[in-house]
Coordinates of C-alpha atoms and ligand atoms in Angstrom, one line a residue:
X25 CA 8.4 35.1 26.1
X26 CA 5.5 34.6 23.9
X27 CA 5.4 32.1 21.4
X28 CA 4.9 33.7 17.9
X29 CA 3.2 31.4 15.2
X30 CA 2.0 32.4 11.9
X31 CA -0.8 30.1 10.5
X32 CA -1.5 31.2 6.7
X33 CA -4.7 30.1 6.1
X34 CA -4.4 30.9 2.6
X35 CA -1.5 28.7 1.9
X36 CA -2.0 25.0 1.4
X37 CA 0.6 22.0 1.5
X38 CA -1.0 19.3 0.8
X39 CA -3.6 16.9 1.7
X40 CA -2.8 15.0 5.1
X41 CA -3.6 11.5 4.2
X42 CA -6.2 10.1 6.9
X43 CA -4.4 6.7 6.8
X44 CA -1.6 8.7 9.0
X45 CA -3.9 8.0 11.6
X46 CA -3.5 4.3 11.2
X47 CA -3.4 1.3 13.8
X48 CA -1.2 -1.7 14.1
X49 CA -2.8 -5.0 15.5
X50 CA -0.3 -8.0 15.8
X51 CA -0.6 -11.6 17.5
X52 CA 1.2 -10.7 20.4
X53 CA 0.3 -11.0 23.9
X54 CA -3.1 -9.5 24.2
X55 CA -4.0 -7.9 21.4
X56 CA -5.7 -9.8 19.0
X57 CA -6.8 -12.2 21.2
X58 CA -8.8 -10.5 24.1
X59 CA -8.2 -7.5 23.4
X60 CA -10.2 -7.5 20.1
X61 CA -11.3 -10.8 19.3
X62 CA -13.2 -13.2 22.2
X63 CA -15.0 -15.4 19.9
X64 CA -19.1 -16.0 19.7
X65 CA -18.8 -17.7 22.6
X66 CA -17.6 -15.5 25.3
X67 CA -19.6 -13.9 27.8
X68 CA -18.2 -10.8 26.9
X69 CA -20.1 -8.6 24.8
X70 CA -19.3 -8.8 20.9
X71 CA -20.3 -9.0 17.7
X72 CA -19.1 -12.0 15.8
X73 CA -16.6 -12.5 18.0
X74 CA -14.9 -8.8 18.0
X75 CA -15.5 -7.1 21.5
X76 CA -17.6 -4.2 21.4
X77 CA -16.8 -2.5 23.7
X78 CA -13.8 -2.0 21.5
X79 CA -15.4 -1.8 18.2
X80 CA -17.2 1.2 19.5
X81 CA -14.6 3.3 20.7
X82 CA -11.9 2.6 17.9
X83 CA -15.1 3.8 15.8
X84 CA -15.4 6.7 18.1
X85 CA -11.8 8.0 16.8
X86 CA -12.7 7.2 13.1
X87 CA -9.7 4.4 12.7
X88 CA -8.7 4.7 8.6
X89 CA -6.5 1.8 8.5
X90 CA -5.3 -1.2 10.5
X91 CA -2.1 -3.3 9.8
X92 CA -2.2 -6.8 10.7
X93 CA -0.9 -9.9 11.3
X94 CA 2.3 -8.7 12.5
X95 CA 5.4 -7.4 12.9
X96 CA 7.6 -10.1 13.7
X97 CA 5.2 -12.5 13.7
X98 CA 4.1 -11.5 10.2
X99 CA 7.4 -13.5 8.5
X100 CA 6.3 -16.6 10.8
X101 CA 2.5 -16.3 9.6
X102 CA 1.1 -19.3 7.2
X103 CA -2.1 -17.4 6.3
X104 CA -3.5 -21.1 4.9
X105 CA -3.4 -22.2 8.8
X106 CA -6.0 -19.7 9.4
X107 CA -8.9 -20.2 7.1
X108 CA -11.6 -22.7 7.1
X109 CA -13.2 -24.0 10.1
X110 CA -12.2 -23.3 13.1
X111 CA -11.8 -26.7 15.2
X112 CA -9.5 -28.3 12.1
X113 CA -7.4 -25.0 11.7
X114 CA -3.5 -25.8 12.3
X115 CA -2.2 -24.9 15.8
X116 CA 1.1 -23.2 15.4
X117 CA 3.8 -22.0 17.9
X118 CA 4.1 -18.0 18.4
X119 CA 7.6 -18.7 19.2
X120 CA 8.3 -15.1 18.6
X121 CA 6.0 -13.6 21.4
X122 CA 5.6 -15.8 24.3
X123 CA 5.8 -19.8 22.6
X124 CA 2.1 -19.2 23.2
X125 CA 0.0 -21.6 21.1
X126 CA -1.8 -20.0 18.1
X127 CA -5.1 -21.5 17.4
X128 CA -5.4 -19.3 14.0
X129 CA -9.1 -18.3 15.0
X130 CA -8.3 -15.3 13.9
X131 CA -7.1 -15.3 10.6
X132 CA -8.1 -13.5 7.0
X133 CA -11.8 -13.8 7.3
X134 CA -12.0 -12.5 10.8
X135 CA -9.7 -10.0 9.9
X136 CA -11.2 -8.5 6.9
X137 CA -14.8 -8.5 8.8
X138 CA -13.4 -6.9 11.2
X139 CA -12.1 -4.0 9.0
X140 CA -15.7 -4.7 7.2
X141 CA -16.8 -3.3 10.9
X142 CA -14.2 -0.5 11.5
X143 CA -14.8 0.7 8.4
X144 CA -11.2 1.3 7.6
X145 CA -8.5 -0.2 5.0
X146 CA -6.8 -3.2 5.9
X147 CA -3.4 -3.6 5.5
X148 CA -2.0 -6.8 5.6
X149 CA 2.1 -7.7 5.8
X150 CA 2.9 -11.0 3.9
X151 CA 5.5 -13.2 4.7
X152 CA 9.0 -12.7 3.0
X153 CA 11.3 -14.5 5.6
X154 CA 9.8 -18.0 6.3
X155 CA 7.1 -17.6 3.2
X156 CA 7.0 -18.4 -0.3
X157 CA 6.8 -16.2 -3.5
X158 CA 3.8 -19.2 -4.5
X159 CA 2.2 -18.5 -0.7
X160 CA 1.9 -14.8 -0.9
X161 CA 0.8 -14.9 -4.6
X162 CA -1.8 -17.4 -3.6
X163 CA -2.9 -15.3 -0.6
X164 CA -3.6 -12.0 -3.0
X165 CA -5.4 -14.4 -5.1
X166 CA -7.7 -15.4 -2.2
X167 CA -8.4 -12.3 -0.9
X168 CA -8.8 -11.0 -4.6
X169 CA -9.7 -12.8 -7.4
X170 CA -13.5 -13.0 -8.5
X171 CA -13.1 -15.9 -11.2
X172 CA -12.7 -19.1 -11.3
X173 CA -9.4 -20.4 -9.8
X174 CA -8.4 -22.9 -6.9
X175 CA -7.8 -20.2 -4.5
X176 CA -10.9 -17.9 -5.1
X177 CA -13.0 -21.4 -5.0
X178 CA -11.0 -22.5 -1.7
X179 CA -12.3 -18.6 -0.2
X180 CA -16.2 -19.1 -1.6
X181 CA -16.5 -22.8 0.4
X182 CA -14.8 -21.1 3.4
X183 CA -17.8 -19.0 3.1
X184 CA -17.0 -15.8 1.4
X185 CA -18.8 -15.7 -1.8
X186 CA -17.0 -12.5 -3.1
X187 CA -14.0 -10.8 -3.2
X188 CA -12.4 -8.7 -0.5
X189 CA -10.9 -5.3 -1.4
X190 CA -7.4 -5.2 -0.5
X191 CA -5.1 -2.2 -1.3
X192 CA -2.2 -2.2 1.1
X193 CA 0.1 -4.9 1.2
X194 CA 3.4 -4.9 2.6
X195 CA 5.8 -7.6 1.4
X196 CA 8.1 -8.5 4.6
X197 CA 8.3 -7.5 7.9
X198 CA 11.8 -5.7 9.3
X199 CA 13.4 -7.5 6.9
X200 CA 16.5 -6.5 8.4
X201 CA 15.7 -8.4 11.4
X202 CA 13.3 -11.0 12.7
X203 CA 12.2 -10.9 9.0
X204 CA 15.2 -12.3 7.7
X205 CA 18.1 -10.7 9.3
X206 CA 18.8 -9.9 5.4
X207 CA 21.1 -7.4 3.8
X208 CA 19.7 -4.1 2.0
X209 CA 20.9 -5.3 -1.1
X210 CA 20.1 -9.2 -0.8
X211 CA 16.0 -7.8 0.6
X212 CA 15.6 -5.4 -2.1
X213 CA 16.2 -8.2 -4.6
X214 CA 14.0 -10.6 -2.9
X215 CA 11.5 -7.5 -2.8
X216 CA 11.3 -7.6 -6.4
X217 CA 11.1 -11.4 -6.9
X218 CA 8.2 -11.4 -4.0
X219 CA 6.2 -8.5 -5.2
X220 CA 6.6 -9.3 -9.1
X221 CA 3.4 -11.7 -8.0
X222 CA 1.6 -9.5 -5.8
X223 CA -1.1 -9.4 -8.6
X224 CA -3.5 -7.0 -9.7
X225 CA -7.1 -8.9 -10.1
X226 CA -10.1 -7.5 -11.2
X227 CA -10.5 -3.9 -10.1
X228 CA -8.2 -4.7 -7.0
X229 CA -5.0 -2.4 -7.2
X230 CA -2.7 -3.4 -4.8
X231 CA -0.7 -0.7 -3.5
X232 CA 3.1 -2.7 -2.5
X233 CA 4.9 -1.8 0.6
X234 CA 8.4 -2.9 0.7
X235 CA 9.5 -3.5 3.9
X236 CA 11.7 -0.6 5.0
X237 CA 14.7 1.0 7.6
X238 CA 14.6 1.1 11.3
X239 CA 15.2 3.9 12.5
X240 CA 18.2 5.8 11.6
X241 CA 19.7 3.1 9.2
X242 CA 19.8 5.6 5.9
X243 CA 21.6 3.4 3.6
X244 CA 18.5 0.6 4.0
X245 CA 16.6 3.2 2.4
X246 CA 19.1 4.2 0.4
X247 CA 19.8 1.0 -1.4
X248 CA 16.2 0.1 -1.4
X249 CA 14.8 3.2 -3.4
X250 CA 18.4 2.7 -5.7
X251 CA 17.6 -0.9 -6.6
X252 CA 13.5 -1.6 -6.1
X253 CA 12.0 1.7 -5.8
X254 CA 10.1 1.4 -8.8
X255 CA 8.8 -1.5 -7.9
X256 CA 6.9 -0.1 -4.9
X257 CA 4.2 2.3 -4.2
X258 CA 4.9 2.8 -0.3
X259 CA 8.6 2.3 2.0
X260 CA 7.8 1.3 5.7
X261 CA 9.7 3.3 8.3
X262 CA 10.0 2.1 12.2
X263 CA 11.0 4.0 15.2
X264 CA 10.0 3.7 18.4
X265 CA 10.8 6.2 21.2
X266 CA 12.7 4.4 24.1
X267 CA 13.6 6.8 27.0
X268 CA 16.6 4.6 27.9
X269 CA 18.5 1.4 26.3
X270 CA 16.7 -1.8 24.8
X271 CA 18.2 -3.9 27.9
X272 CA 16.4 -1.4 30.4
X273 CA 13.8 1.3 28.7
X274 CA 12.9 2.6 31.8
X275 CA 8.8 2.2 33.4
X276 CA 5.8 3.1 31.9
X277 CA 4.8 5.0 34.7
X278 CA 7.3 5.2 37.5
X279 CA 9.6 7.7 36.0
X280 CA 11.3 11.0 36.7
X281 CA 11.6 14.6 35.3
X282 CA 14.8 13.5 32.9
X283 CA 13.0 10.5 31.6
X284 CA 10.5 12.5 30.5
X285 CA 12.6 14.8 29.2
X286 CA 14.3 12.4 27.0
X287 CA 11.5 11.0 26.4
X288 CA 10.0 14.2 24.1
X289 CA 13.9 14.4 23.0
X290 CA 13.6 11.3 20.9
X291 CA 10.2 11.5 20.0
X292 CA 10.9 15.1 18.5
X293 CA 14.0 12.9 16.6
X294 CA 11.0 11.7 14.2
X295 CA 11.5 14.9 12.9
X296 CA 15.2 14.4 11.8
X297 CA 14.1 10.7 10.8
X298 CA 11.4 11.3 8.7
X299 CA 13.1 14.6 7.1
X300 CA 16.2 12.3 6.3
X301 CA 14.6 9.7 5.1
X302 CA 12.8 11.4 2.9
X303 CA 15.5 13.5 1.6
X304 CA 17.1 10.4 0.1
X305 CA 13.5 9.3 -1.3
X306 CA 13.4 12.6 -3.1
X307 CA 17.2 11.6 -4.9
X308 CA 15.2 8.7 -6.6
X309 CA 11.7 9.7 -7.0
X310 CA 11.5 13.7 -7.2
X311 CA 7.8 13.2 -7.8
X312 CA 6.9 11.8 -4.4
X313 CA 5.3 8.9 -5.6
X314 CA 6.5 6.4 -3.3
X315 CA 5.0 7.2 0.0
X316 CA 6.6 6.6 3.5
X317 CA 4.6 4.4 5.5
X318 CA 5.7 4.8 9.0
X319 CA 3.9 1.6 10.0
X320 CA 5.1 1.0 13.6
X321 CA 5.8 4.0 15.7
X322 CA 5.2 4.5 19.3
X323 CA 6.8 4.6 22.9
X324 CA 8.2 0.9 24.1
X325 CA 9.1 1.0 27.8
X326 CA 9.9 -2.2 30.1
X327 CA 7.0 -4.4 30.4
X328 CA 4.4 -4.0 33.6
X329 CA 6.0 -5.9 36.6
X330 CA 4.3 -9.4 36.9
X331 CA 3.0 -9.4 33.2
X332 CA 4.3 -11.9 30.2
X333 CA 7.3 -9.6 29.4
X334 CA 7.1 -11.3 25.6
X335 CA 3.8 -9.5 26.3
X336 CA 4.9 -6.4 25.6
X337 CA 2.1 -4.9 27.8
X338 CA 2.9 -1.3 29.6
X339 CA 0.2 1.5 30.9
X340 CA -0.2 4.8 28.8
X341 CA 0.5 8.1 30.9
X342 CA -0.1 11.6 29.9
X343 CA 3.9 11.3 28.6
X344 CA 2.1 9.0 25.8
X345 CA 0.3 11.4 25.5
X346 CA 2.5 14.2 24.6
X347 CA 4.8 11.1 22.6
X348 CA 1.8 11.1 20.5
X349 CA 0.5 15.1 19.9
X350 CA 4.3 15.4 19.1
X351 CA 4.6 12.4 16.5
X352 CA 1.2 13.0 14.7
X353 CA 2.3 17.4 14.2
X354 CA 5.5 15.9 12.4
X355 CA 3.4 13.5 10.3
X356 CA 0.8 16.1 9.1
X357 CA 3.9 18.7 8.7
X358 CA 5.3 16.1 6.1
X359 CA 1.9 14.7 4.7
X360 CA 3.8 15.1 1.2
X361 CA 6.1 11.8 1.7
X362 CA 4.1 10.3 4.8
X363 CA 0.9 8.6 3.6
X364 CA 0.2 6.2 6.2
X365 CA 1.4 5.9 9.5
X366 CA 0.1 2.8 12.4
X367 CA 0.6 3.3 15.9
X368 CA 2.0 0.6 17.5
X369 CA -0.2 -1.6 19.1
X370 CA -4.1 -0.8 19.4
X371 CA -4.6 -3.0 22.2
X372 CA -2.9 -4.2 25.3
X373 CA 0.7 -3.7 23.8
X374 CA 3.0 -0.9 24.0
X375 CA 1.7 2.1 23.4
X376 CA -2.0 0.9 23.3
X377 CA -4.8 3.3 22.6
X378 CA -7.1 1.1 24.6
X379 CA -6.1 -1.5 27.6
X380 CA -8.6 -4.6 28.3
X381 CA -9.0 -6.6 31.3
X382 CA -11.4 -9.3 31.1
X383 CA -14.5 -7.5 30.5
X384 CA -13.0 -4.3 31.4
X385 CA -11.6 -1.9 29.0
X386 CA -10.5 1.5 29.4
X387 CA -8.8 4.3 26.7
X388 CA -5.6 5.4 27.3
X389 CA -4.2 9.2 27.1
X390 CA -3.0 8.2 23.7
X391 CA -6.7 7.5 22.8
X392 CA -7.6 10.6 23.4
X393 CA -5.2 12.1 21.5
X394 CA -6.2 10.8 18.4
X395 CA -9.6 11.7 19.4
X396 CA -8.4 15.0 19.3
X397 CA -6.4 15.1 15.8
X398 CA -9.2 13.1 14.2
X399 CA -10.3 16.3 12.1
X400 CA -6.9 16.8 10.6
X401 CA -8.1 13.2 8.7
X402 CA -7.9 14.1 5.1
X403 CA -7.9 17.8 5.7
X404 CA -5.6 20.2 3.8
X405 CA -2.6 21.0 5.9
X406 CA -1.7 25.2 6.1
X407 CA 1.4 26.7 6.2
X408 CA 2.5 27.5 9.3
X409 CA 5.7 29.3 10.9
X410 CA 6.8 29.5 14.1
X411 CA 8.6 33.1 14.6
X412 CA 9.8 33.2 17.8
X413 CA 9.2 30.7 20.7
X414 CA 10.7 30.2 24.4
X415 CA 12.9 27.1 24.6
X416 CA 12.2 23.4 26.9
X417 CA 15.2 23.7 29.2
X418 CA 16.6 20.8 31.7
X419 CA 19.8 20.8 32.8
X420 CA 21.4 23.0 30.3
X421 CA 19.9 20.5 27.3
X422 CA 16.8 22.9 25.1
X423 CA 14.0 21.4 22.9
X424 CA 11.3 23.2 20.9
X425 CA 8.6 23.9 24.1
X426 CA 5.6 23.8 21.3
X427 CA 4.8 21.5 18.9
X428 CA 2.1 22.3 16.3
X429 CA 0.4 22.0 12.9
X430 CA -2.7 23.3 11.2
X431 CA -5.5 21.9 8.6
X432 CA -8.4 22.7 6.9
X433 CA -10.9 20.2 7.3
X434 CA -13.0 18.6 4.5
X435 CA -16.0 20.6 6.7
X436 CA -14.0 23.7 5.9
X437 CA -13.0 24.4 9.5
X438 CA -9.9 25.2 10.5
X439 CA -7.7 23.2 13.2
X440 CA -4.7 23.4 15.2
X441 CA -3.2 21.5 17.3
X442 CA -0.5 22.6 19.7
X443 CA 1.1 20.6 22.6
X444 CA 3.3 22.1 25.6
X445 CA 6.0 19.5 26.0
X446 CA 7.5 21.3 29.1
X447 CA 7.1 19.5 32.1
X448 CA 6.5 23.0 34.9
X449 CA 6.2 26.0 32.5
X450 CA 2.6 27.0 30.9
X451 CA 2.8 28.3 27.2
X452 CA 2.2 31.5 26.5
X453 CA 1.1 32.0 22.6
X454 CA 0.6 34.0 20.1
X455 CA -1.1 32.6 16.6
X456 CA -1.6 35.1 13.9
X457 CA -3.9 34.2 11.0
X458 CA -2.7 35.6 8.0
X459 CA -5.3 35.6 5.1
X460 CA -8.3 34.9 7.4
X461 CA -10.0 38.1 6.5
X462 CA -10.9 36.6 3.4
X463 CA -11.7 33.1 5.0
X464 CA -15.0 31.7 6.0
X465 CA -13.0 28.7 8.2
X466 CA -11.9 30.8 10.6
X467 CA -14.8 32.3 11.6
X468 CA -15.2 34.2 14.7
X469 CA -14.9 31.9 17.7
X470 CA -12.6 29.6 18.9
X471 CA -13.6 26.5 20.6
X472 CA -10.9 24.2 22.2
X473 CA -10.5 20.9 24.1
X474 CA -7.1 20.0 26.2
X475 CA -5.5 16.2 27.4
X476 CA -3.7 17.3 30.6
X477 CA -3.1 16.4 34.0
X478 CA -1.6 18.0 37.1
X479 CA 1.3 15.0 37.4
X480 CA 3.4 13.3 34.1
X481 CA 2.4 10.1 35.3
X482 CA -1.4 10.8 35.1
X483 CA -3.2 7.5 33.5
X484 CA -6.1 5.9 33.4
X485 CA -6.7 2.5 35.2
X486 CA -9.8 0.0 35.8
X487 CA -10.9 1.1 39.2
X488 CA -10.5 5.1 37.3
X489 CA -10.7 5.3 33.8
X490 CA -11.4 9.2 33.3
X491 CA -8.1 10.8 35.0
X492 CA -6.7 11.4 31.6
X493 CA -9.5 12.9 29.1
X494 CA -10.0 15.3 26.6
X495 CA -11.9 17.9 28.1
X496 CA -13.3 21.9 27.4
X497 CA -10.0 24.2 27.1
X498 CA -11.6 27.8 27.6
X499 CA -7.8 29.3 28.0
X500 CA -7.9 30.4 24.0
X501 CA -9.5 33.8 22.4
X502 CA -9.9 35.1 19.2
X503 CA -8.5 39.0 19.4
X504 CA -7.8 41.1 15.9
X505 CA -7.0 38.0 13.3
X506 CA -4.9 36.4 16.3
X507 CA -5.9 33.5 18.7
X508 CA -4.1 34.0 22.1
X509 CA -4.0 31.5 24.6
X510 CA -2.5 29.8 27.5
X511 CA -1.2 26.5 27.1
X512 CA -0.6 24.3 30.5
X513 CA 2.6 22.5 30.4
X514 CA 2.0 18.9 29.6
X515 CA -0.7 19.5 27.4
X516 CA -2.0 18.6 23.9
X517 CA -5.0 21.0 22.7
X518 CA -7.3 21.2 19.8
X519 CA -8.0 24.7 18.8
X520 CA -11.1 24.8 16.4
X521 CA -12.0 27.7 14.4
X522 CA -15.4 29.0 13.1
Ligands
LIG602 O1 5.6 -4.0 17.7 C1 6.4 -5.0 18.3 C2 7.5 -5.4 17.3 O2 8.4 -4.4 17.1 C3 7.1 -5.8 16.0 O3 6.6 -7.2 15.9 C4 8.3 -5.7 15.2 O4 8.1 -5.4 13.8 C5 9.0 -4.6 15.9 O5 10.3 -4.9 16.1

């Protein structure tokens, strides 16, 4: 059967908020350290200290937003240990990931230059479960204040004459959990406490993210939007798609057809997560105010056989891939609650867009997904149906075979993005442009670009680092207001129009 979509290009939802395109960098394992920061010192290439290599291709996909310094390691973080100069800054224990010693080299200055860099937002999480209300306010102050005050005068010896710009800050970490192992009820009142000084200086508006459910826990959202929702401008959300159980995920790249299959199963549950959660937002704030900040999302499998497993370091495969076309269609389908989203991690950690080794780096297929969605970045999201469409079957179990959404970009253009998640079966459809007569974006041509691979397990490694691209896709036409095309399995494509 052929798939049947209607794409009303007339018909606008909303604007899909580049920041759902976000990045998550913690001190874990690899990331920070080597994967993005090497210091002046190191033979390999950088700039101040930040790789280029990496620089450049994190640039390459137009990164909006990075969060930083953790995670778990966020509620352990003493943000004073990490300014000033760098021999005299406190060593600290990362007794969350690893015991590894922390030298705090990379800490608020190196941060913010590096977003300085990237171009993009920084969004830093403060530290609610071993911090204090007087540590975070002092922090904001730092990063914020232009006066005169002890904190603004600490930052202008440390080097940094002005003010930063600092909108997102999210107070707490999983507060549930390794930040705090806290109650709903007890966090959303410290919430309040914390963020009453979370201060507005100068122009600066801090936009507060309180630190919010894991996956399907409801009533943590429930009670939070109940009892400190209007104290917040943003509620995190985490989920992260685990093919089998937290004692044993499964590999990153030795896996079979039913571990794939689950695999799309439960990252196709964002879908549920994001529609539930934001059903009980929408009891306490009808308006759509508060926005959902899915800040740590991603696939977490069992860590690469010989590596640090408080590492957290596994290879990408075309399954990340398709993990990732998947996730980002359900964020732009519900860019009226999601406003920011982070991918979890950008380097050397679970579902990395880009793996280092020593000098080396290479993109992952996850990369090149987000190469691919990059024009959806602040684009006007269309209506789009889906009419009829051939199930994902596997031993009697069915899933949606397509996943898609559509945008019109800030250049007027007009985008879709489809993925096949069947693992054997190509994808025949059938997209039908209602109200495109009318509509300079859609043009008469159709130009695409496909991440595939002949086996699930496709990736990219050192000794070959271009088995998993995005590539030409010449299997879509333009014939009478419809764009028919071919669709391998396992594949994510761009379709561009005009
Ligand atoms: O991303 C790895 C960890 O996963 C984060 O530190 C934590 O917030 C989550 O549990």
């Amino acid at each position: 059967m052929t798939t049947r979509i209607v794409i009303n290009t007339d018909i606008t939802r909303g604007t899909i908020n580049k920041n759902i395109y976000g990045h998550f960098a913690e001190h874990l394992g690899r990331c920070i350290y080597e994967g993005i920061w090497v210091g002046e010192d190191s033979p390999i290439p950088n700039t101040e200290g930040f790789r280029n290599d990496v620089l450049e291709a994190l640039k390459k996909v137009n990164i909006p937003a990075l969060r930083w310094p953790g995670g778990c390691f966020a509620d352990e973080y003493h943000w004073k240990d990490g300014v000033g100069p760098k021999e005299t800054r406190k060593r600290m224990v990362n007794t969350h990931w690893g015991g590894l010693v922390e030298n705090n080299h990379f800490g608020t200055h190196e941060f913010m230059r590096l977003c300085e860099l990237l171009d993009c937002e920084p969004y830093i999480c403060g530290n609610v479960g071993s911090g204090t209300v007087q540590e975070m306010q002092e922090w904001i102050e730092y990063m914020t204040f232009d006066g005169e005050s002890p904190m603004a005068d600490w930052r202008r010896r440390n080097g940094r004459e002005k003010p930063w710009k600092l909108k997102y800050f999210g107070v707490g970490n999983e507060n549930w959990g390794c930040g705090g192992s806290m109650r709903p009820e007890y966090y959303a009142d410290v919430y309040r406490q914390f963020q009453t000084y979370v201060r507005n200086f100068g122009e600066n508006k801090v936009y507060k993210i309180a630190g919010g459910a894991n996956d399907f826990n409801y009533n943590w959202t429930e009670v939070l939007m109940r009892e400190a929702g209007r104290h917040m401008h943003g509620l995190s959300l985490h989920y992260y798609t685990v093919p089998g159980v937290w004692q044993k995920k499964g590999s990153a790249t030795d896996f079979e057809v039913h571990e794939w299959f689950t695999t799309i199963r439960k990252a196709q549950a964002m879908n549920e997560l994001v529609t539930k959660h934001a059903t009980i937002m929408d009891k306490y704030d009808p308006e759509k105010r508060v926005g959902m900040i899915v800040d740590e999302w991603g696939t977490w499998f069992d860590p690469e056989p010989g590596t640090n497993p408080g590492f957290l370091y596994q290879q990408n495969t075309l399954r990340d891939a398709l993990v990732a076309g998947v996730t980002l269609n359900i964020f732009n389908n519900h860019c009226d609650r999601v406003q920011m989203a982070n991918i979890a991690q950008t380097v050397n950690v679970l579902q990395a867009m880009i793996l280092t080794e020593g000098g080396a780096m290479v993109t992952t297929p996850t990369y090149h997904v987000f190469d691919l969605f990059q024009g959806h970045q602040d684009a006007e999201l269309l209506d789009v149906r889906v009419l009829e469409s051939e199930p994902y079957t596997y031993e009697g179990a069915t899933l949606p075979q397509i996943s898609v959404s559509a945008s019109k970009g800030t250049d007027g253009r007009t985008r879709i993005t489809l993925c096949n998640v069947d693992h054997e079966a190509e994808a025949s459809v059938r997209l039908e442009l209602r109200g495109a007569e009318t509509d300079a974006g859609t043009g008469s041509d159709v130009a695409g670009r496909i991440v595939t691979a002949e086996r699930m397990n496709a990736h990219n490694t050192f000794a070959e680092p271009a088995a998993v691209q995005a590539v030409e896709f010449t299997g879509a036409e333009l014939r009478n207001g419809a764009v028919i095309a071919v669709l391998p399995p396992m594949s994510v494509v761009l379709l561009t129009l005009g």
